[in-house]
Short mmCIF file of C-alpha atoms in Angstrom, two decimals:
data_model
loop_
_atom_site.label_atom_id
_atom_site.label_comp_id
_atom_site.label_asym_id
_atom_site.label_seq_id
_atom_site.Cartn_x
_atom_site.Cartn_y
_atom_site.Cartn_z
CA MET Y 221 -6.27 30.58 -13.63
CA ALA Y 222 -6.90 28.49 -16.73
CA PRO Y 223 -10.43 27.12 -17.24
CA ILE Y 224 -10.92 23.48 -16.30
CA GLU Y 225 -11.25 22.43 -19.96
CA GLN Y 226 -7.77 23.78 -20.67
CA ILE Y 227 -6.38 22.03 -17.60
CA GLN Y 228 -7.96 18.76 -18.76
CA GLU Y 229 -6.31 19.12 -22.17
CA GLY Y 230 -2.97 19.74 -20.47
CA VAL Y 231 -3.31 16.65 -18.27
CA VAL Y 232 -4.10 14.45 -21.28
CA ALA Y 233 -1.04 15.88 -23.05
CA GLY Y 234 1.18 15.42 -19.98
CA ASN Y 235 1.47 19.17 -19.37
CA PHE Y 236 0.66 19.80 -15.73
CA LEU Y 237 1.56 23.49 -15.45
CA GLY Y 238 -2.04 24.73 -15.46
CA LEU Y 239 -3.03 22.11 -12.89
CA ALA Y 240 -0.13 23.06 -10.62
CA LYS Y 241 -1.11 26.72 -10.78
CA ALA Y 242 -4.74 25.87 -9.96
CA ILE Y 243 -3.64 23.85 -6.92
CA SER Y 244 -1.48 26.72 -5.67
CA ALA Y 245 -4.39 29.15 -6.06
CA ILE Y 246 -6.70 26.86 -4.06
CA GLU Y 247 -4.09 26.28 -1.35
CA ASN Y 248 -3.53 30.04 -1.04
CA ASN Y 249 -7.27 30.75 -1.04
CA ASP Y 250 -6.98 33.23 -3.89
CA THR Y 251 -10.05 35.38 -4.50
CA TYR Y 252 -10.95 33.67 -7.77
CA ALA Y 253 -10.47 30.12 -6.41
CA VAL Y 254 -14.06 29.83 -5.13
CA GLN Y 255 -15.54 30.66 -8.53
CA PHE Y 256 -13.15 28.20 -10.17
CA LEU Y 257 -14.14 25.42 -7.77
CA GLU Y 258 -17.83 26.06 -8.48
CA SER Y 259 -17.13 25.43 -12.18
CA LEU Y 260 -15.81 21.91 -11.58
CA ARG Y 261 -17.73 18.77 -12.53
CA PRO Y 262 -15.87 15.91 -10.84
CA ALA Y 263 -16.03 12.40 -12.26
CA ALA Y 264 -16.20 9.20 -10.22
CA VAL Y 265 -12.42 8.75 -10.11
CA PRO Y 266 -11.30 6.33 -7.37
CA ILE Y 267 -9.48 7.93 -4.44
CA ILE Y 268 -7.06 5.65 -2.57
CA GLY Y 269 -5.81 6.78 0.83
CA ILE Y 270 -2.49 5.39 2.00
CA THR Y 271 -1.18 5.95 5.52
CA GLY Y 272 1.15 4.28 7.97
CA PRO Y 273 4.04 5.05 10.32
CA PRO Y 274 7.17 6.79 9.03
CA GLY Y 275 9.59 4.35 7.45
CA ALA Y 276 6.93 1.79 6.55
CA GLY Y 277 7.69 2.20 2.83
CA LYS Y 278 4.51 3.99 1.75
CA SER Y 279 6.14 5.97 -1.05
CA THR Y 280 8.09 2.97 -2.35
CA LEU Y 281 4.85 1.00 -2.42
CA ILE Y 282 3.08 3.84 -4.24
CA ALA Y 283 5.90 3.90 -6.81
CA GLY Y 284 5.32 0.19 -7.45
CA LEU Y 285 1.57 0.70 -7.90
CA ILE Y 286 2.21 3.64 -10.23
CA GLN Y 287 4.35 1.43 -12.44
CA GLU Y 288 1.54 -1.10 -12.77
CA TRP Y 289 -1.04 1.59 -13.59
CA VAL Y 290 1.23 3.40 -16.06
CA GLU Y 291 1.90 0.14 -17.90
CA ALA Y 292 -1.89 -0.23 -18.16
CA GLY Y 293 -2.10 3.23 -19.78
CA LYS Y 294 -3.65 5.03 -16.82
CA ARG Y 295 -3.06 8.61 -15.66
CA ILE Y 296 -2.27 8.90 -11.95
CA ALA Y 297 -2.36 11.84 -9.54
CA VAL Y 298 -0.61 11.68 -6.17
CA LEU Y 299 -1.16 14.16 -3.36
CA SER Y 300 1.49 13.55 -0.72
CA VAL Y 301 1.01 15.40 2.58
CA ASP Y 302 4.35 16.09 4.22
CA PRO Y 303 5.04 17.67 7.62
CA SER Y 304 5.41 21.44 7.31
CA SER Y 305 8.93 22.85 7.41
CA PRO Y 306 9.48 24.81 10.65
CA PHE Y 307 11.22 27.51 8.57
CA HIS Y 308 8.94 28.25 5.60
CA GLN Y 309 5.78 26.23 6.44
CA GLY Y 310 6.01 24.46 3.08
CA ALA Y 311 6.16 20.73 2.42
CA ILE Y 312 9.49 19.01 3.06
CA LEU Y 313 9.13 17.29 -0.35
CA GLY Y 314 10.24 13.85 0.84
CA ASP Y 315 7.96 12.15 -1.70
CA ARG Y 316 9.81 13.72 -4.62
CA ILE Y 317 12.97 11.98 -3.46
CA ARG Y 318 11.32 8.61 -2.92
CA MET Y 319 9.24 8.75 -6.13
CA ARG Y 320 11.74 10.67 -8.26
CA GLU Y 321 11.53 8.22 -11.17
CA TRP Y 322 7.90 9.26 -11.76
CA TYR Y 323 8.15 12.96 -11.08
CA LEU Y 324 8.54 13.96 -14.76
CA HIS Y 325 6.48 11.16 -16.30
CA PRO Y 326 3.70 12.49 -18.59
CA GLN Y 327 1.13 10.10 -17.08
CA VAL Y 328 1.92 10.90 -13.45
CA PHE Y 329 1.27 14.09 -11.49
CA ILE Y 330 2.85 14.29 -8.02
CA ARG Y 331 2.22 17.20 -5.69
CA SER Y 332 3.58 17.69 -2.19
CA LEU Y 333 1.29 19.45 0.26
CA ALA Y 334 2.34 20.85 3.62
CA SER Y 335 0.11 19.78 6.50
CA ARG Y 336 0.45 23.33 7.90
CA GLY Y 337 -0.44 22.02 11.34
CA HIS Y 338 -3.73 20.51 10.16
CA LEU Y 339 -4.67 17.46 12.23
CA GLY Y 340 -6.03 14.32 10.62
CA GLY Y 341 -3.07 13.54 8.38
CA LEU Y 342 -4.26 15.70 5.48
CA ASN Y 343 -4.11 19.32 4.35
CA SER Y 344 -6.97 21.74 5.02
CA THR Y 345 -7.67 22.05 1.26
CA THR Y 346 -7.47 18.34 0.43
CA ILE Y 347 -11.20 18.01 -0.29
CA GLU Y 348 -11.08 20.86 -2.80
CA LEU Y 349 -7.91 19.51 -4.40
CA THR Y 350 -9.29 16.01 -4.85
CA THR Y 351 -12.39 17.54 -6.44
CA LEU Y 352 -10.10 19.34 -8.87
CA LEU Y 353 -8.17 16.17 -9.68
CA GLN Y 354 -11.41 14.25 -10.23
CA SER Y 355 -12.32 16.90 -12.78
CA ALA Y 356 -8.96 16.93 -14.58
CA GLY Y 357 -8.93 13.61 -16.46
CA PHE Y 358 -7.03 11.28 -14.14
CA ASP Y 359 -7.89 7.60 -13.75
CA MET Y 360 -6.70 7.19 -10.17
CA ILE Y 361 -5.97 9.53 -7.27
CA ILE Y 362 -3.69 8.61 -4.38
CA LEU Y 363 -3.55 10.44 -1.05
CA GLU Y 364 -0.42 9.70 0.97
CA THR Y 365 -0.79 11.05 4.50
CA VAL Y 366 1.46 12.11 7.33
CA GLY Y 367 2.12 9.57 10.08
CA VAL Y 368 -0.42 7.21 11.58
CA GLY Y 369 -2.60 7.15 14.65
CA GLN Y 370 -6.09 7.79 15.88
CA SER Y 371 -6.10 11.33 14.43
CA GLU Y 372 -5.38 10.03 10.91
CA VAL Y 373 -8.86 8.65 10.22
CA GLU Y 374 -9.75 11.74 8.18
CA VAL Y 375 -8.18 10.07 5.15
CA ALA Y 376 -10.69 7.23 5.39
CA ALA Y 377 -13.59 9.66 5.24
CA LEU Y 378 -12.29 11.12 1.99
CA ALA Y 379 -10.88 8.01 0.28
CA ASP Y 380 -12.94 5.28 -1.36
CA THR Y 381 -10.40 2.68 -0.25
CA THR Y 382 -7.98 3.13 2.63
CA LEU Y 383 -4.66 1.29 2.94
CA VAL Y 384 -2.64 1.11 6.15
CA VAL Y 385 1.01 0.17 5.56
CA LEU Y 386 2.79 -1.48 8.48
CA VAL Y 387 6.11 -3.24 9.01
CA PRO Y 388 6.85 -6.37 11.06
CA GLU Y 389 8.34 -4.30 13.89
CA ALA Y 390 5.07 -2.40 14.34
CA GLY Y 391 3.49 -4.72 16.89
CA ASP Y 392 2.84 -1.95 19.40
CA ASP Y 393 1.19 0.16 16.70
CA ILE Y 394 -1.67 -2.33 16.43
CA GLN Y 395 -2.76 -1.52 19.96
CA MET Y 396 -2.37 2.20 19.27
CA MET Y 397 -4.60 2.00 16.20
CA LYS Y 398 -7.37 -0.21 17.49
CA SER Y 399 -9.78 2.65 18.09
CA GLY Y 400 -8.57 4.57 15.04
CA LEU Y 401 -7.48 3.26 11.67
CA MET Y 402 -8.04 -0.37 12.66
CA GLU Y 403 -11.73 0.45 12.53
CA VAL Y 404 -11.82 2.17 9.14
CA ALA Y 405 -9.05 0.75 6.95
CA ASN Y 406 -9.99 -1.54 4.05
CA ILE Y 407 -6.59 -3.04 3.26
CA PHE Y 408 -3.71 -3.68 5.63
CA VAL Y 409 -0.35 -4.02 3.91
CA VAL Y 410 2.50 -5.64 5.81
CA ASN Y 411 5.49 -4.27 3.91
CA LYS Y 412 9.09 -5.45 4.24
CA SER Y 413 7.72 -8.96 4.70
CA ASP Y 414 11.15 -10.46 4.06
CA ARG Y 415 12.24 -9.35 7.52
CA PRO Y 416 12.55 -11.77 10.44
CA GLU Y 417 9.42 -12.23 12.54
CA ALA Y 418 7.25 -11.02 9.64
CA GLN Y 419 4.97 -14.05 9.68
CA LYS Y 420 4.53 -13.80 13.43
CA PHE Y 421 3.44 -10.18 13.02
CA VAL Y 422 1.05 -11.09 10.19
CA ASN Y 423 -0.55 -13.78 12.37
CA HIS Y 424 -0.93 -11.27 15.21
CA LEU Y 425 -2.53 -8.77 12.84
CA ARG Y 426 -4.90 -11.37 11.41
CA GLN Y 427 -6.02 -12.21 14.92
CA SER Y 428 -6.70 -8.53 15.64
CA LEU Y 429 -8.67 -8.16 12.40
CA SER Y 430 -10.73 -11.27 13.10
CA GLU Y 431 -12.15 -9.48 16.14
CA ARG Y 432 -13.21 -6.49 14.07
CA VAL Y 433 -16.87 -5.96 13.22
CA GLY Y 434 -17.44 -3.76 10.21
CA PRO Y 435 -16.64 -3.42 6.51
CA ARG Y 436 -14.66 -5.93 4.50
CA THR Y 437 -10.95 -6.03 5.36
CA GLU Y 438 -8.06 -7.53 3.40
CA LEU Y 439 -4.44 -8.19 4.37
CA VAL Y 440 -1.60 -8.29 1.84
CA GLN Y 441 2.11 -8.94 2.36
CA THR Y 442 4.62 -7.01 0.23
CA THR Y 443 8.28 -6.20 -0.09
CA ALA Y 444 7.98 -2.98 -2.04
CA ASN Y 445 11.66 -2.40 -2.78
CA THR Y 446 11.78 -5.68 -4.73
CA GLY Y 447 8.24 -5.48 -6.11
CA ASP Y 448 7.10 -8.64 -4.34
CA GLY Y 449 3.37 -8.60 -3.61
CA VAL Y 450 2.64 -5.39 -5.54
CA LYS Y 451 0.62 -7.14 -8.25
CA GLU Y 452 -1.37 -8.99 -5.58
CA LEU Y 453 -2.04 -5.71 -3.79
CA LEU Y 454 -3.21 -4.12 -7.04
CA SER Y 455 -5.59 -7.04 -7.60
CA VAL Y 456 -7.03 -6.58 -4.11
CA ILE Y 457 -7.46 -2.83 -4.68
CA ASN Y 458 -9.21 -3.50 -7.99
CA SER Y 459 -11.57 -5.96 -6.27
CA PHE Y 460 -13.03 -3.10 -4.25
CA TYR Y 461 -14.18 -1.48 -7.50
CA ALA Y 462 -15.40 -4.66 -9.21
CA ASN Y 463 -19.05 -4.18 -8.32
#
C-alpha cells in the first residue's frame, strides 16, 4: 500500500489508483491495513450524509451538488453504499450509472461499497474509510446510504450534516421515520417538487418538523433532474459550516 503522502499527491493530480487500492485493503482487512490507518492524520473535512427511500433521487441530487463544488474548484469524494449482490456480495454499483458523468472527473472520486449485510445503512468499514478520505486532500466527503428507516441513523452519527431526501408520495414515510431520522436529520430535501401534491406534502412535513425538539432543521425543495433548488440546497449546507 502506498504511503498516505503519495496518495495525497495522487488525489491532487486526479490519479486515484493508490486511494482505490488503500480502500480495498481496508475493506478486506489486510494485515498491513491497521498500521496504515494508524499513520493517518485526518483533517477537518466536512462529511455530508445523504439518505432517503429508493427512487427519491439521491444520486441525481448528489450529481447536481458535485457540479456546483467542481465549478468552485473543490475536490469531492463520494462513498455510496449499495445493497450487496446476492451472488458475489459486492456492491451493485448503481451509483456509477446515476453519476456516470463524474466517474472519470479528476476532481471527483466515487467509490461503491457493499453493505455486506451491515445494518445502519453504512458499511462496517465506513469510519475507517472516511478517516482515510479526510487524510487524502479532499474538500468534501459525501456518504450516500442504503434505504431509509429507523435503522439508518448510523449515518447521522458519522456525518457532520445529514440530509434526508424525500418525494411528495412519501407521506407514510414521515410516520415511519419519526423515531428515527426525523430526530437526527439536519436538512430535509423534498425532491421532485414539480409533482402534483408536492406543496401539500411540504406543508405536512413542515408541521411534523415544527413539533420536533432538538437541533436546527432546514427544509429545501428541489427538482434534481432539472437542477431547480440545487443552489439553494448548497447555500443551506454551507450555512451549517459558517460558524
